[in-house]
């Protein structure tokens, strides 16, 4: 067993880690009502029950069907229902989408998880499994961890768009750390090594360690706070086109954006929806739930800019990070020498390398041990339902 | 008590009838899974839990709040959630729609029903309630019966658009009667009385009995069968624009319509989705789940036409009806002297009198006692999820 | 020659009438700039050059190609370009629409008109042409007259939506007659004959004279004036959902409708765009350029209604009409015994008989001799660019 | 006078260069029909008359109104009509778009050009104009040159989407050079200087010369030919999702893309629309009129990739370029130290720096002297109407 691959410092077995990861997904969902598992209030949100099924389908489809002798799929229709893309469908085509599916029920899906977990436990109990198979299992766990973060943001969207604004009694989610207006760290020009190296787990989009030349720059040791962002709002930042990209200005006007997602101005006082329900805005929290358009408009208003992902990586050991994802000024593109894995797993990251911007860091929704200094997250510039904020550079 | 108003021949009390009607709604939903109550796979479908709440809100909002002393609403937010139109919203506006709402939960809504039913039982146990109040209760029961039929068609849509095509073990729903190719009944020209008269319950859109002059016509005593409709399909009826209205032709092509809703051609054999799951098509069943466009295209292909709603009403005592709703050639328009009721109830029917066609009869999903010879149902000409078929005239 | 078929009282030949009709189309366009012929600012508007070509294509396609020996089409591609529906296309398909076509040029199309007119003159100079051919020519002239009215309304839309609001020095267009608040005429209940009869020209949708029973009603001898309509606006008529159909209310809100098309409230004073440019609203003009939704909302606000098309026809000899088309409360449906003509001409009217409301009368844009008491015009209820107004009934 | 700023090697005066540039725009349009100036067959295409007006408005709005004493605008409405963005509008708002405007006429706009050119000649004849004003004039000329290239591509789109596929007798446009399958040039790893330096004219997006570290790479000395691209088509490249980005795959399917824009497969033989009309495809021409999605899918199919814009710039002196723009693998982002100019000119380039990919080189439609090795062109990855092709790297 190669414990280091799991990205965990403790020397735990692959089987133990598998069961911990799977359990954590269930724990996140524990206080959901059955109905909360079902809905899809926006195309970019997936119903929680879909996440539960899709992460299970990953292990069934990529591992059990190929590596466990005599494995019988739980339900042959599930590969259609829980595949991400639905490119290939069976004989009978019924057009539908995730938020319209009442069946399989939540209980069906938990049964499916149990069935697959049993089989995986059989498979992983075999002391002689190959390293390549173990690497596939580790990939499946990292895949599930990505969906754990999406579960948090999707649940927040589902409950935060319900007119009753219900609380989600969620001790699993961390608390953002108060920010104080930080100093700018100076970084000297030079060649820096960027990208992942070593034996521990990483995604294909981090591979290909390479040198990047950076000029002198400064990067703030703190995130932008809600209070600072309120100054931007009160100064008319959302109504002054000079700070916005052309696409961003169109987006602001088309969607009548006036504040971060989940912020409500009620009779002149700012509140926001959190997992505790509607709460007064705390001024020292980092501003989050903003799009890249808003992040760059704010930076322009400050006369500064976002760091590139390379500037971020070169300096990240010198500041604290992990409260929220941080938008960078870098487009999500392949590193030199990027190679797609063969087959279906090759679709994992490469095919998204257009029209997306890189985020660095991690958030309080990110599973422990899931992030690292070379980790590249990415979303389109209008994305707001992720826990993303701003670190300034100049 | 004025039993005749209830539209029932038995002399049962308003309270008894109230409880029977309310119970029937619950009975229809009995074999649903919790998840089935939540989804909205098309804008014209409402989630079953919304029907349960909305019919309850009707009694709370129009009756209890005005006529039961000291009545306290179950939850003040529900009037926003279960109002049909969401025209007026509260202080805090959250844009959303019915299929995105996981809360209130199904259990919350059953609690709401229980709370309102208790209050209604108190109110209706009073022997001295006024006739106008009793009429309002009867309107509420007829409103709930309309939603009972919608529950059947919406549940069918929800399950029939799920890739697992689950059965709905539903003994409440009737079975369509086999059709034999019927004779044409001759009706003589003359003045006919159209519209409802008498003391029994009817909707405002049936009122204003009036004379209509009809020329000689013939109307078939049977509905068009699946077998006859298959001939139309096999003769290329869906691909020959000569039989279609301009809007219908656009609709057929935009949605790639090739058969009634729920019909599947699997390897050359026709099946359809029913509450028993996917079944072979029975050729002697009446064709249903077709739009008005398809009904008129079929009639054109036969060299005939649909009857007007007046021709239907003038002849309906001479043939059996009630298996499925029957599209007519009449637009849904006010009868002479139509008057909207004052206040919110005035919205009941009149505001829909544009861009809709009249259907006459009833279906196996229609609650017992809910239909009558003067009943005017109406849907837009592209509607397919209702149990609607064809009776030919010439 | 059967002069009466032309719908003209003077005894003029079919050839003379042909040349007069064709010349009138050219006269309407005389003061257009070349650029005005080309644009299509809304899907329901056709570029003037398309009207010029399409009316010409009608004679070429339905008459010359079948009845003039050795006739060679001017340009074989034109049947694709000037066909209304583009159902059948040639070998090479280029997706496009009318407003994107810079070629054929305006001059090309005038050349096309000259070429076809020459051929038609040859054909019609033959003293022995059959009556059925002459009837087809008369249909072509009536078709062209319909497009003459559309030319006026489309040109008005093109210039009235240009930020320069240019005038259109158009002596061909008539002037609306001032309206005084008229009396209500009483009409007695009884059977009335509806529909066209006799030898003169009429469209297929007027055929099938039949009896309709009408109850007692009253109909106003005048049209609703701009001043009366302003009262509706100032009383908040556009913001009170009680007066609107459900579809109409959605339409008003989606399009932010606050006044008739072409009305502008500039610093508190009402102006409207006319062919003379932007002018102050004259209070005694009939209100026009309103949708059926607005017409019925106004009538509801007055506590009245629109007449049905049968009530209109039964009373029309008793009041003046012809200033603007008048929305009725009748859906556009076939008369009893309606029969589609065989072949492509059968598409003329029947296929539009859904989702449209009937207008009766005529407007100052209607060609002389084109309208009659049985004439049925029709548009969808959201149509505003036609010269349509309101006559009240009760 | 500072001739070098004009980017021309000859020592010509700013006034002479102004008049030459302005004349070239008129020359490009010379063989258009009036109707061709008006239409807008796609949102990304502007009508030629808009280009004529907009380039003129640039000189009026940014130069004459500020620097020529007593200058009176030709028509105060034109600043609304010919502004790119219509952000600020006058008192009277008429919603419209460029392709719907028949007025101002083409002749009006040529009169406008004449009026502004006269004023500019007065201004530029003054021997004492400041260098900053001259720089502004030079910017205006470069702006006009960008629109000259757009005139070619927009005219090609207008005529190439007309079902008559008319020729455009255009001697101004160059001819693409035949490509032979070229060798790969090797470039060594190291730091390279990227970006413009020196006194000659360049756009703000090229400024900020900086170092970029590149690893070893190879870049082809030739462009991909039509024949090579046909192999990709015939090998099913458009139907194999493995080669496509996720967004690209959606785009291919939504728009049913099967070949480059303007390519037609007629009875098995490939033709394409050129300014000479429909012609047989020449296999040795560079493939053009493809999107970035197609360029990257082709490269993936070859097992290669696109060069980054830095790789391109570092090697461009070693191969011939200028036949068509070349898609790169670089997102369009600011160079280190990028500063927006103050005021409206600051919008010039910076606000487009999102969701666009960089193209390098030039095309046969690019005005002489307009391109250079540091020039950064940019379009969104679905753009096809530009003359863009592929150079492979590995």
PDB file of C-alpha atoms in Angstrom, chain B residues 7 39 53 57 64 83 95 123 128 176 249 264 279 291 299 302 382-383 394:
ATOM      1  CA  UNK B   7     -73.961  17.809  -7.729  1.00  0.00           C
ATOM      2  CA  UNK B  39     -40.634  17.379  -9.144  1.00  0.00           C
ATOM      3  CA  UNK B  53     -51.116  22.677  -0.572  1.00  0.00           C
ATOM      4  CA  UNK B  57     -54.861  27.218   0.702  1.00  0.00           C
ATOM      5  CA  UNK B  64     -61.499  30.297   6.996  1.00  0.00           C
ATOM      6  CA  UNK B  83     -51.103  30.901  -4.447  1.00  0.00           C
ATOM      7  CA  UNK B  95     -37.366  34.285  -7.457  1.00  0.00           C
ATOM      8  CA  UNK B 123     -66.990  25.721  10.669  1.00  0.00           C
ATOM      9  CA  UNK B 128     -76.498  27.881  10.885  1.00  0.00           C
ATOM     10  CA  UNK B 176     -60.912   3.259 -20.738  1.00  0.00           C
ATOM     11  CA  UNK B 249     -47.155  22.339 -38.505  1.00  0.00           C
ATOM     12  CA  UNK B 264     -43.134   4.466 -28.081  1.00  0.00           C
ATOM     13  CA  UNK B 279     -47.595  -1.848 -22.150  1.00  0.00           C
ATOM     14  CA  UNK B 291     -53.090  17.847 -28.970  1.00  0.00           C
ATOM     15  CA  UNK B 299     -60.026  14.792 -38.875  1.00  0.00           C
ATOM     16  CA  UNK B 302     -60.470  11.553 -42.703  1.00  0.00           C
ATOM     17  CA  UNK B 382     -50.695  22.131 -28.100  1.00  0.00           C
ATOM     18  CA  UNK B 383     -51.723  20.400 -24.848  1.00  0.00           C
ATOM     19  CA  UNK B 394     -69.277  16.004 -40.555  1.00  0.00           C
TER      20      UNK B 394
END
